[in-house]
Coordinates of C-alpha atoms and ligand atoms in Angstrom, one line a residue:
Chain A
M24 CA 20.4 18.4 22.2
S25 CA 17.3 19.9 21.3
N26 CA 17.8 22.8 19.2
S27 CA 19.8 20.6 16.1
P28 CA 18.6 20.3 13.2
V29 CA 17.1 16.5 12.7
I30 CA 20.0 16.1 10.4
L31 CA 22.3 18.4 9.1
A32 CA 24.9 17.9 5.8
K33 CA 28.3 19.8 6.0
D34 CA 30.0 19.7 2.8
M35 CA 29.4 15.8 2.6
S36 CA 31.1 14.0 -0.2
L37 CA 30.5 10.6 -0.7
T38 CA 32.1 8.4 -3.7
F39 CA 32.1 5.0 -4.2
E40 CA 35.5 2.8 -5.4
T41 CA 34.7 0.6 -8.1
N42 CA 36.4 -1.4 -10.3
D43 CA 35.9 1.1 -13.2
G44 CA 37.1 4.0 -11.1
P45 CA 35.8 6.4 -9.1
V46 CA 31.8 7.4 -8.5
H47 CA 30.6 10.4 -7.5
A48 CA 27.6 9.4 -6.1
L49 CA 27.2 12.6 -3.2
K50 CA 29.0 16.0 -4.3
D51 CA 29.3 19.1 -1.8
I52 CA 25.7 18.3 0.0
N53 CA 24.8 20.8 2.3
L54 CA 21.6 20.2 3.9
E55 CA 19.6 21.3 7.3
I56 CA 16.4 19.6 8.1
N57 CA 14.5 20.7 11.9
E58 CA 11.9 18.9 13.1
G59 CA 8.2 18.2 11.9
E60 CA 9.6 19.0 8.2
F61 CA 8.6 16.6 5.1
V62 CA 11.4 16.5 3.6
S63 CA 10.9 15.3 -0.7
F64 CA 14.2 14.2 -2.6
I65 CA 13.5 14.7 -6.1
G66 CA 15.9 13.5 -9.1
P67 CA 16.4 11.3 -11.4
S68 CA 17.8 7.9 -10.9
G69 CA 21.4 7.5 -9.9
C70 CA 21.4 11.1 -8.7
G71 CA 22.1 9.7 -5.3
K72 CA 18.8 9.5 -3.1
T73 CA 19.1 6.2 -1.8
T74 CA 22.8 7.2 -1.3
F75 CA 22.2 10.5 0.9
L76 CA 19.4 8.0 3.0
R77 CA 21.6 5.4 3.7
A78 CA 24.4 7.9 5.0
I79 CA 21.6 9.3 6.8
A80 CA 20.9 5.9 8.2
D81 CA 24.7 4.9 9.1
L82 CA 24.4 2.3 6.3
E83 CA 26.6 4.2 4.0
K84 CA 30.2 6.4 5.1
P85 CA 30.4 10.1 4.0
T86 CA 34.0 9.8 1.9
K87 CA 34.1 13.7 2.6
G88 CA 32.3 16.4 5.1
E89 CA 30.3 16.0 8.1
I90 CA 26.6 14.6 8.7
F91 CA 24.8 15.1 12.0
V92 CA 21.3 13.1 13.3
N93 CA 19.5 14.6 16.1
G94 CA 23.1 16.4 16.4
M95 CA 25.2 12.9 16.9
T96 CA 26.9 11.0 14.1
P97 CA 24.8 8.9 12.0
S98 CA 26.3 5.7 13.8
E99 CA 25.7 7.1 17.4
A100 CA 21.8 8.1 15.8
R101 CA 22.2 3.9 14.4
K102 CA 22.6 2.6 17.9
N103 CA 20.1 4.9 19.5
R104 CA 17.9 3.4 17.3
A105 CA 17.0 7.3 16.4
Y106 CA 15.2 6.5 13.1
G107 CA 12.7 4.1 10.6
Y108 CA 14.1 3.0 7.9
V109 CA 11.7 1.6 4.8
F110 CA 13.4 0.5 2.0
Q111 CA 12.8 0.7 -1.5
S112 CA 10.7 -3.1 -1.7
S113 CA 9.2 -4.2 1.6
A114 CA 11.7 -6.1 2.6
L115 CA 9.4 -7.8 4.5
L116 CA 10.9 -11.7 6.2
P117 CA 8.6 -13.8 4.1
W118 CA 8.5 -16.5 7.5
R119 CA 7.2 -14.0 9.3
T120 CA 3.2 -12.4 10.1
V121 CA 2.2 -9.7 9.4
E122 CA 2.4 -9.3 13.7
Q123 CA 5.4 -11.2 13.8
N124 CA 7.1 -8.3 10.5
V125 CA 6.1 -5.8 12.7
A126 CA 8.1 -7.0 16.3
L127 CA 10.7 -7.9 15.0
P128 CA 13.2 -4.9 15.9
L129 CA 10.8 -4.9 19.4
E130 CA 12.4 -8.3 19.7
I131 CA 15.7 -7.3 18.9
T132 CA 15.6 -4.3 21.4
G133 CA 13.8 -6.8 24.0
I134 CA 10.6 -5.6 25.7
S135 CA 7.9 -7.4 27.5
K136 CA 5.0 -9.4 25.9
S137 CA 2.3 -6.8 27.3
E138 CA 4.2 -3.8 25.5
K139 CA 4.4 -5.9 22.5
Q140 CA 1.3 -6.3 21.6
Q141 CA 0.4 -3.3 22.7
H142 CA 2.7 -1.8 19.9
I143 CA 1.7 -4.0 17.4
E144 CA -2.2 -3.0 17.5
R145 CA -1.2 0.6 18.0
T146 CA 1.5 1.0 14.7
L147 CA -1.1 -1.5 12.7
S148 CA -3.9 1.0 12.9
M149 CA -1.8 3.6 12.3
V150 CA -0.9 1.9 8.9
D151 CA -5.4 0.5 8.6
L152 CA -4.6 -2.9 8.8
I153 CA -6.3 -4.2 12.0
G154 CA -8.0 -7.5 11.0
F155 CA -4.5 -8.8 9.2
E156 CA -2.4 -9.9 11.7
K157 CA -2.1 -13.3 10.9
K158 CA -1.3 -13.0 7.2
Y159 CA 2.0 -14.0 5.8
P160 CA 3.6 -10.7 2.8
H161 CA 2.7 -13.0 -0.1
Q162 CA -0.6 -13.1 1.4
L163 CA -1.0 -9.1 0.9
S164 CA -1.1 -7.2 -1.8
G165 CA 2.4 -4.9 -2.7
G166 CA 0.2 -1.9 -1.1
M167 CA -0.7 -3.7 1.5
Q168 CA 3.0 -5.2 2.0
Q169 CA 4.5 -1.6 1.8
R170 CA 1.8 -0.7 4.8
V171 CA 3.6 -3.1 6.7
S172 CA 7.0 -1.8 5.8
I173 CA 6.0 1.4 7.7
A174 CA 4.4 -0.3 10.7
R175 CA 7.6 -1.8 11.2
A176 CA 9.7 1.3 10.7
L177 CA 7.2 3.0 13.3
A178 CA 8.9 0.6 16.2
F179 CA 11.4 2.5 17.8
D180 CA 8.6 5.3 18.3
A181 CA 11.6 7.3 16.4
K182 CA 10.6 10.6 15.3
L183 CA 12.9 10.1 12.4
L184 CA 11.2 8.3 9.3
L185 CA 13.6 7.6 5.9
M186 CA 11.1 6.4 3.4
D187 CA 13.2 5.6 -0.3
E188 CA 10.5 5.7 -3.0
P189 CA 8.5 3.7 -0.8
F190 CA 5.5 3.9 -3.6
G191 CA 7.1 3.5 -6.6
A192 CA 6.0 -0.1 -7.3
L193 CA 2.5 0.8 -6.7
D194 CA -0.4 2.3 -9.2
E195 CA -1.5 5.5 -8.6
I196 CA -4.5 4.9 -7.0
V197 CA -3.3 3.1 -4.3
R198 CA -0.6 5.7 -4.6
D199 CA -3.1 8.6 -3.4
H200 CA -4.5 6.3 -1.2
L201 CA -1.4 6.1 0.9
N202 CA 0.1 9.3 0.4
R203 CA -3.1 10.8 2.5
Q204 CA -2.5 8.2 5.2
L205 CA 1.2 9.1 5.3
L206 CA -0.1 12.6 5.4
E207 CA -2.5 11.9 8.9
L208 CA 0.1 9.9 10.3
W209 CA 2.9 12.4 10.1
A210 CA 0.4 14.8 11.4
K211 CA -0.6 12.2 14.4
A212 CA 2.6 11.4 14.9
K213 CA 4.7 15.0 14.7
M214 CA 7.3 13.1 12.8
T215 CA 10.3 14.1 10.7
I216 CA 10.0 12.6 7.3
C217 CA 12.8 12.3 4.6
F218 CA 10.7 10.6 1.5
V219 CA 12.4 10.3 -1.8
T220 CA 10.3 9.8 -4.8
H221 CA 10.6 9.8 -9.1
S222 CA 7.0 11.6 -8.9
I223 CA 6.3 15.4 -9.0
P224 CA 2.9 15.5 -7.9
E225 CA 4.1 13.0 -4.9
A226 CA 6.5 15.4 -3.9
V227 CA 4.6 18.5 -3.8
Y228 CA 1.6 17.0 -2.2
L229 CA 3.5 15.9 0.9
S230 CA 6.4 17.9 1.7
T231 CA 7.1 21.4 3.7
K232 CA 10.1 20.7 1.5
I233 CA 11.5 19.7 -1.7
V234 CA 14.8 18.9 -2.3
V235 CA 15.6 19.2 -6.5
M236 CA 19.1 16.7 -7.0
S237 CA 20.6 16.9 -10.2
P238 CA 22.9 13.3 -11.7
R239 CA 26.7 13.1 -12.0
P240 CA 28.1 14.1 -9.9
G241 CA 25.0 14.0 -7.0
E242 CA 24.5 17.6 -6.1
I243 CA 21.0 19.8 -4.6
A244 CA 20.1 22.0 -7.7
D245 CA 17.3 23.5 -5.4
I246 CA 15.2 23.6 -2.8
I247 CA 12.1 24.9 -2.7
D248 CA 9.8 25.1 0.6
S249 CA 6.1 24.3 0.3
S250 CA 4.1 27.4 0.9
L251 CA 1.0 24.9 0.5
P252 CA -1.2 24.8 3.9
N253 CA -0.8 21.8 6.6
E254 CA -4.4 20.5 5.7
R255 CA -4.5 18.8 2.1
P256 CA -7.3 17.3 0.3
L257 CA -6.5 15.6 -2.9
E258 CA -8.2 18.3 -4.8
I259 CA -5.6 20.7 -3.7
R260 CA -3.5 19.2 -6.7
E261 CA -5.7 21.0 -9.3
S262 CA -4.9 24.2 -6.9
K263 CA -2.9 27.5 -8.4
E264 CA -0.2 27.4 -5.5
F265 CA 0.3 23.3 -6.1
L266 CA 0.7 23.6 -9.7
D267 CA 2.7 26.8 -9.1
I268 CA 5.1 24.7 -7.2
A269 CA 5.4 21.5 -9.4
H270 CA 6.6 24.1 -12.0
R271 CA 9.5 25.3 -9.8
V272 CA 9.9 21.7 -9.4
R273 CA 10.4 21.2 -12.7
E274 CA 12.4 23.6 -13.8
G275 CA 15.3 23.1 -10.8
L276 CA 15.2 19.7 -12.7
R277 CA 15.1 20.8 -16.5
A278 CA 18.5 23.4 -15.4
S279 CA 20.3 20.6 -14.0
H280 CA 20.1 18.5 -17.1
S281 CA 18.0 16.4 -15.8
Y282 CA 16.0 15.7 -18.6
D283 CA 18.8 15.1 -21.4
E284 CA 19.7 12.1 -20.2
E285 CA 16.2 10.2 -19.8
N286 CA 15.4 11.5 -23.5
A287 CA 18.9 10.5 -24.9
Chain B
M11 CA -11.3 -44.1 -19.9
R12 CA -9.0 -41.3 -20.9
A13 CA -9.0 -40.4 -17.7
I14 CA -7.5 -43.8 -16.5
F15 CA -4.8 -43.8 -19.0
Q16 CA -3.7 -40.3 -18.0
S17 CA -3.5 -40.8 -14.0
K18 CA -0.5 -40.9 -12.6
T19 CA -1.2 -44.4 -10.4
F20 CA -1.6 -45.5 -14.5
A21 CA 1.4 -44.2 -15.9
I22 CA 3.5 -45.9 -12.7
L23 CA 2.0 -48.6 -12.9
T24 CA 2.7 -49.4 -16.8
I25 CA 6.1 -48.6 -15.7
L26 CA 6.8 -51.0 -13.3
L27 CA 5.5 -53.3 -15.0
T28 CA 7.4 -52.5 -18.1
L29 CA 10.7 -53.1 -15.5
L30 CA 8.9 -56.5 -14.4
V31 CA 9.1 -57.8 -18.0
I32 CA 12.4 -56.6 -18.4
W33 CA 13.8 -58.6 -15.3
Y34 CA 12.4 -61.3 -16.4
V35 CA 13.5 -61.4 -19.5
M36 CA 16.8 -60.8 -18.4
A37 CA 16.1 -63.2 -15.5
V38 CA 15.7 -66.5 -18.1
K39 CA 18.6 -64.9 -20.4
L40 CA 21.0 -65.2 -17.7
N41 CA 20.3 -68.4 -15.6
T42 CA 19.8 -70.1 -19.1
P43 CA 23.7 -71.3 -19.0
W44 CA 23.5 -73.2 -15.9
Q45 CA 20.3 -74.8 -16.7
L46 CA 21.6 -75.9 -19.1
G47 CA 24.7 -77.3 -18.1
V48 CA 22.0 -79.2 -15.1
Y49 CA 19.7 -80.5 -17.6
E50 CA 23.0 -81.9 -19.3
R51 CA 24.5 -83.5 -16.4
A52 CA 20.9 -85.0 -14.8
G53 CA 20.7 -86.2 -18.5
T54 CA 17.6 -84.9 -19.0
S55 CA 16.9 -84.5 -22.7
E56 CA 13.6 -83.3 -23.2
W57 CA 11.9 -80.7 -22.1
T58 CA 9.2 -78.2 -22.6
T59 CA 10.1 -74.3 -23.0
S60 CA 7.4 -73.8 -20.3
Q61 CA 9.1 -75.8 -18.0
F62 CA 12.9 -75.1 -19.1
I63 CA 11.5 -71.2 -18.0
N64 CA 10.2 -72.2 -15.1
D65 CA 13.4 -73.9 -14.4
T66 CA 15.7 -70.6 -15.2
L67 CA 13.2 -68.5 -12.7
N68 CA 13.8 -71.2 -9.6
Q69 CA 17.2 -71.5 -9.0
K70 CA 18.8 -72.1 -5.6
R71 CA 22.0 -70.1 -6.5
P72 CA 20.9 -68.2 -10.1
V73 CA 23.1 -65.4 -11.3
L74 CA 19.7 -62.8 -11.7
P75 CA 17.0 -64.1 -9.1
S76 CA 13.7 -63.6 -10.4
A77 CA 11.4 -60.9 -8.3
H78 CA 9.1 -63.6 -7.3
Q79 CA 12.1 -65.1 -5.3
V80 CA 13.4 -62.2 -4.2
F81 CA 9.4 -61.1 -2.8
S82 CA 9.3 -64.2 -1.3
E83 CA 12.2 -64.3 0.7
M84 CA 12.1 -61.1 1.8
Y85 CA 8.8 -61.7 2.8
V86 CA 9.8 -64.6 4.9
T87 CA 13.4 -62.6 6.3
I88 CA 10.7 -59.7 7.1
F89 CA 7.3 -61.7 8.4
Q90 CA 8.4 -64.9 9.2
K91 CA 11.5 -64.7 11.5
P92 CA 10.8 -63.5 15.2
I93 CA 13.0 -60.1 14.2
T94 CA 15.2 -60.4 17.0
S95 CA 16.7 -63.2 14.9
K96 CA 20.1 -63.4 12.8
R97 CA 17.7 -63.8 9.9
S98 CA 15.5 -61.5 9.9
L99 CA 15.8 -59.4 7.6
V100 CA 14.2 -56.0 9.9
Y101 CA 16.6 -57.4 12.6
H102 CA 19.7 -56.6 10.1
S103 CA 17.5 -52.7 8.2
W104 CA 17.3 -52.2 11.9
I105 CA 21.8 -52.6 12.5
T106 CA 22.0 -50.3 9.4
L107 CA 19.2 -47.9 9.8
S108 CA 20.2 -47.2 13.7
A109 CA 24.3 -46.5 12.8
T110 CA 22.6 -44.4 9.6
L111 CA 20.4 -42.4 11.9
L112 CA 23.3 -41.8 14.1
G113 CA 25.1 -41.2 11.2
F114 CA 23.3 -38.3 9.4
A115 CA 22.6 -36.7 12.7
I116 CA 26.0 -36.1 13.9
G117 CA 26.6 -35.6 10.1
T118 CA 24.2 -32.3 9.9
L119 CA 25.5 -30.8 13.0
F120 CA 28.7 -31.3 11.9
G121 CA 28.0 -29.7 8.5
I122 CA 25.7 -27.0 10.1
L123 CA 28.7 -25.8 12.0
I124 CA 30.9 -26.0 9.1
A125 CA 28.6 -23.3 7.4
I126 CA 28.0 -21.7 10.4
G127 CA 32.4 -21.0 10.4
I128 CA 32.7 -20.6 6.7
T129 CA 29.9 -17.7 6.5
N130 CA 31.2 -16.0 9.8
N131 CA 34.7 -16.0 9.1
K132 CA 36.9 -15.4 5.8
A133 CA 39.5 -17.1 6.9
L134 CA 37.9 -20.6 7.6
D135 CA 36.1 -19.7 3.9
R136 CA 39.7 -20.1 2.6
S137 CA 41.1 -22.6 4.5
L138 CA 38.3 -24.9 5.4
M139 CA 36.3 -25.3 2.2
P140 CA 38.9 -26.8 -0.2
W141 CA 39.4 -29.1 3.1
V142 CA 35.5 -30.5 2.8
I143 CA 35.5 -30.9 -0.8
A144 CA 38.7 -32.8 -0.7
S145 CA 36.9 -34.7 1.9
Q146 CA 34.7 -36.0 -0.6
T147 CA 36.9 -36.6 -3.4
I148 CA 38.8 -39.7 -1.7
P149 CA 36.7 -42.9 -2.4
I150 CA 34.8 -44.2 0.5
L151 CA 35.7 -48.3 -0.3
A152 CA 39.5 -46.9 0.2
I153 CA 39.3 -45.0 3.7
A154 CA 36.3 -46.8 5.2
P155 CA 38.7 -50.0 6.1
M156 CA 41.3 -47.7 7.9
I157 CA 38.3 -45.8 9.3
I158 CA 37.0 -48.7 10.9
V159 CA 40.9 -50.1 12.0
V160 CA 41.9 -47.1 13.8
L161 CA 38.6 -46.7 15.6
N162 CA 39.0 -49.9 17.0
A163 CA 42.4 -49.9 17.6
I164 CA 41.6 -47.4 19.9
G165 CA 38.3 -49.4 21.2
L166 CA 35.3 -47.9 19.5
S167 CA 33.7 -50.8 17.9
G168 CA 30.1 -51.7 16.9
L169 CA 27.9 -48.7 16.1
L170 CA 29.5 -45.6 16.3
P171 CA 32.3 -46.7 13.2
K172 CA 30.0 -47.1 11.4
A173 CA 28.3 -44.2 12.3
L174 CA 31.4 -42.5 11.4
I175 CA 31.2 -43.5 7.9
S176 CA 27.2 -41.9 7.4
T177 CA 28.5 -38.7 9.1
Y178 CA 31.8 -38.4 6.8
L179 CA 29.4 -39.0 3.6
S180 CA 26.9 -36.7 4.8
F181 CA 28.1 -33.9 6.1
F182 CA 29.5 -32.8 3.1
P183 CA 25.4 -31.6 1.1
I184 CA 24.6 -30.3 4.5
V185 CA 27.8 -27.7 4.4
V186 CA 27.2 -26.7 0.6
G187 CA 23.7 -25.9 1.3
M188 CA 24.2 -24.6 4.4
V189 CA 27.1 -22.0 3.0
K190 CA 24.2 -21.4 0.5
G191 CA 21.3 -20.8 3.2
F192 CA 23.0 -18.8 4.8
R193 CA 24.2 -16.8 2.3
S194 CA 20.9 -16.1 0.7
P195 CA 19.2 -13.5 3.3
K196 CA 19.6 -11.0 0.8
N197 CA 20.9 -7.3 0.8
I198 CA 18.2 -5.0 1.5
Q199 CA 17.6 -7.8 4.4
L200 CA 20.6 -7.6 6.1
D201 CA 20.5 -3.5 5.9
L202 CA 17.3 -3.9 7.5
M203 CA 18.9 -5.9 10.6
Q204 CA 21.7 -3.0 10.3
T205 CA 19.1 -0.2 10.8
Y206 CA 17.8 -1.9 14.4
F207 CA 21.0 -2.2 15.1
A208 CA 21.0 -5.8 15.6
S209 CA 23.9 -8.2 17.1
P210 CA 25.4 -10.5 14.9
M211 CA 23.6 -13.6 17.1
Q212 CA 20.3 -11.8 16.2
I213 CA 21.1 -11.6 12.9
F214 CA 22.1 -14.9 12.6
F215 CA 18.6 -16.4 14.6
K216 CA 16.3 -13.9 13.1
L217 CA 17.4 -13.3 9.6
R218 CA 20.1 -16.1 8.5
W219 CA 19.0 -19.4 10.1
P220 CA 15.1 -18.7 8.9
S221 CA 16.6 -18.1 5.3
A222 CA 18.7 -20.9 5.6
L223 CA 15.8 -23.5 6.0
P224 CA 14.4 -24.7 3.2
Y225 CA 18.2 -25.1 2.0
L226 CA 18.6 -27.8 5.0
F227 CA 15.9 -29.7 4.3
T228 CA 17.2 -30.2 1.0
S229 CA 20.4 -31.1 1.8
M230 CA 19.4 -33.6 4.2
K231 CA 17.2 -35.3 1.5
V232 CA 20.6 -36.3 0.0
A233 CA 22.4 -36.3 3.2
I234 CA 20.5 -39.0 4.0
A235 CA 20.1 -41.3 1.1
I236 CA 24.4 -41.4 1.1
A237 CA 24.2 -42.0 5.5
L238 CA 22.4 -45.1 4.1
V239 CA 25.3 -46.2 1.4
G240 CA 27.9 -44.6 4.3
A241 CA 26.7 -47.5 6.7
I242 CA 26.1 -50.2 3.8
V243 CA 29.9 -49.8 3.8
G244 CA 31.2 -49.3 6.8
E245 CA 29.4 -52.9 7.1
L246 CA 31.6 -54.3 4.5
P247 CA 35.9 -54.3 5.8
T248 CA 35.0 -55.4 8.6
G249 CA 33.4 -58.7 8.2
A250 CA 30.7 -57.4 10.0
V251 CA 28.2 -59.9 11.5
A252 CA 25.5 -58.0 11.3
G253 CA 23.8 -55.4 8.9
L254 CA 22.3 -54.9 5.4
G255 CA 25.9 -54.8 4.5
A256 CA 26.0 -58.2 6.0
R257 CA 24.2 -59.8 4.2
L258 CA 25.5 -58.4 0.9
L259 CA 28.7 -59.7 2.2
T260 CA 27.7 -63.4 3.6
G261 CA 25.3 -63.7 0.6
S262 CA 28.3 -63.4 -2.2
Y263 CA 30.5 -64.9 0.0
Y264 CA 28.1 -67.7 -0.8
G265 CA 26.8 -67.1 -3.7
Q266 CA 23.1 -66.2 -2.0
T267 CA 22.1 -63.9 -5.3
V268 CA 18.4 -64.3 -3.5
Q269 CA 19.8 -62.7 -0.4
I270 CA 22.4 -60.0 -2.0
W271 CA 19.0 -58.8 -4.1
S272 CA 16.7 -58.9 -1.1
A273 CA 19.4 -56.5 0.8
L274 CA 19.6 -54.4 -2.0
F275 CA 15.8 -53.9 -2.5
M276 CA 16.2 -53.7 1.3
A277 CA 18.0 -50.6 1.4
A278 CA 16.7 -48.9 -1.2
I279 CA 13.1 -49.1 0.4
L280 CA 14.9 -47.1 3.7
A281 CA 16.6 -44.6 1.1
A282 CA 13.2 -44.3 0.2
S283 CA 11.2 -44.3 3.0
L284 CA 14.0 -41.7 5.0
V285 CA 14.1 -39.0 2.0
M286 CA 10.0 -39.7 2.0
I287 CA 9.6 -38.7 5.6
V288 CA 12.3 -35.8 6.2
G289 CA 10.2 -34.7 3.1
L290 CA 7.2 -34.8 5.2
I291 CA 9.0 -33.0 7.8
E292 CA 10.2 -30.1 5.1
K293 CA 6.5 -30.1 4.4
R294 CA 5.3 -29.2 8.1
V295 CA 8.2 -27.2 8.8
T296 CA 7.2 -25.0 5.7
K297 CA 3.9 -25.0 6.4
N298 CA 4.2 -23.4 10.3
M299 CA 6.8 -20.8 8.2
G300 CA 4.1 -19.5 6.2
L301 CA 6.7 -20.5 3.3
T302 CA 4.1 -22.7 1.3
T303 CA 5.1 -22.7 -2.7
Ligands
ADP405 N1 27.6 0.5 -4.1 C1 27.4 0.7 -4.7 N2 28.6 0.9 -5.2 C2 28.5 1.1 -6.9 N3 28.2 2.5 -7.0 C3 27.1 2.6 -6.1 C4 26.6 1.6 -5.0 N4 25.6 2.7 -4.7 C5 25.2 2.9 -5.4 N5 26.2 3.4 -6.5 C6 26.2 4.8 -7.6 O1 25.8 5.9 -7.2 C7 25.2 6.5 -8.2 C8 24.1 6.9 -7.3 O2 22.8 6.3 -7.0 P1 21.3 6.0 -6.0 O3 21.9 6.6 -4.7 O4 21.2 4.7 -6.1 O5 20.7 6.9 -6.8 P2 19.4 7.0 -6.9 O6 18.6 6.7 -5.8 O7 19.4 8.6 -6.8 O8 19.0 6.7 -8.0 C9 24.9 5.4 -8.8 O9 25.4 6.1 -10.3 C10 25.3 4.6 -8.8 O10 25.2 4.0 -9.7
MG406 MG1 17.5 5.1 -4.7

């Protein structure tokens, strides 16, 4: 099982049946993601990025083809709590404090009190939120809320983290900061991360692999392996290498007519 | 000076005063015919306006008793009678209140259970909801005597039958509110629980129940007020000897309008207090849940 890729999609398609007829959210997706990779999914709205993440998470079922998570079916993987999921909005429970929100998944698996406390401290320090344990979500900024939901997603010590535009609603300064923290976390915890974003710089800065997607039907337009070093100060975004990769992403988006719709 | 005029107390006092004035004007007006008759029979042909007004406001069985009559009757029956006496308003209030609280408690529990059934089971949703709604279209005055008589026939009497009429009325807002409350979690929150592979039980206790609590309190405020109405109505058809409903009934038999009005005021005070208590508990609970808005 250790040799199997973390994610393996084979000719996977996913069609939603709606009242207005079928919506082809994903078509013939072939993708392999290996342990320790940081993979970004980029593409215009509606190209199926969220749907792909949800298919990995067993929140949607592929209508054709197959997808494996750690060599298991998504539903087995979900049963094994093989992944943590960070939603687009923080989805924190407003009646729970920060530490209670982080503890939610642990309460569901059942875990001893001392272990729970240890775990809360560890994950909250990972996202730099020590001192905010007793605060309620509405007392936190958007960036802090999203950090809480990342800490929560680290609950099962899963080696796979699925993140759906986690920083989409945040301003650029906060976003930069969180991007740095996320890279540190990724390096420290040796995880595999699937990260959906709208932002080309964000995708290039974070990823070891960038999956460019095109809409209607959602297909993979390009897969770019990043040549950037693992150590990435923010200044790297001005380097030639960085700009070259960004250019290739932009080309991939253009070639797949991703800009047509947006300009219209 | 402006602060006084703009204050909330001032506004409330103004309204109270206006109501009081209207009350007295109406009392004089409605009691005038009877007073004229009294004067005629007594052969009184000379009377001053102030004497006339004074008399209309102090009749023994007025059409509309005046405020001071009602309040002094209340004062006497609340504070100057032993609370075990049949003439004590406290005694009667307690009889009604105990039925109200019991009926409300059963109704709340029952309502929550039905709401759980409706939200967890599609068949129940389709089959139960129409009955729940239909139950409320039957006038309570029509069904109350039947409930009391049937329960009496199987040996149940006293507190429980009255409480069940309170239940009958109060479970409805609880069902409606809690169905909405149990369905209030957002999709994203439900998805989150899915990613944890949470059991339906866990989803209920960790997500649906806390999400529904604010709805529960809103419905309980409505439910407890109509539970009181139910208990009073439940006292009417049996010719009950005790309770606020009984006071209304005997009052109307003997034309004791002052007694009727003091019972009505007492019922209003009880209802307001009950709703307020639920509101206070709500404040506490939502504050403990960090949901202060
Ligand atoms: N539950 C659903 N039912 C019907 N159509 C859906 C559903 N979820 C997503 N879609 C459609 O599938 C397509 C892909 O959606 P999504 O994966 O959310 O795109 P993205 O995350 O890239 O913006 C869109 O056209 C969207 O309208
Ligand atoms: Mg999306």
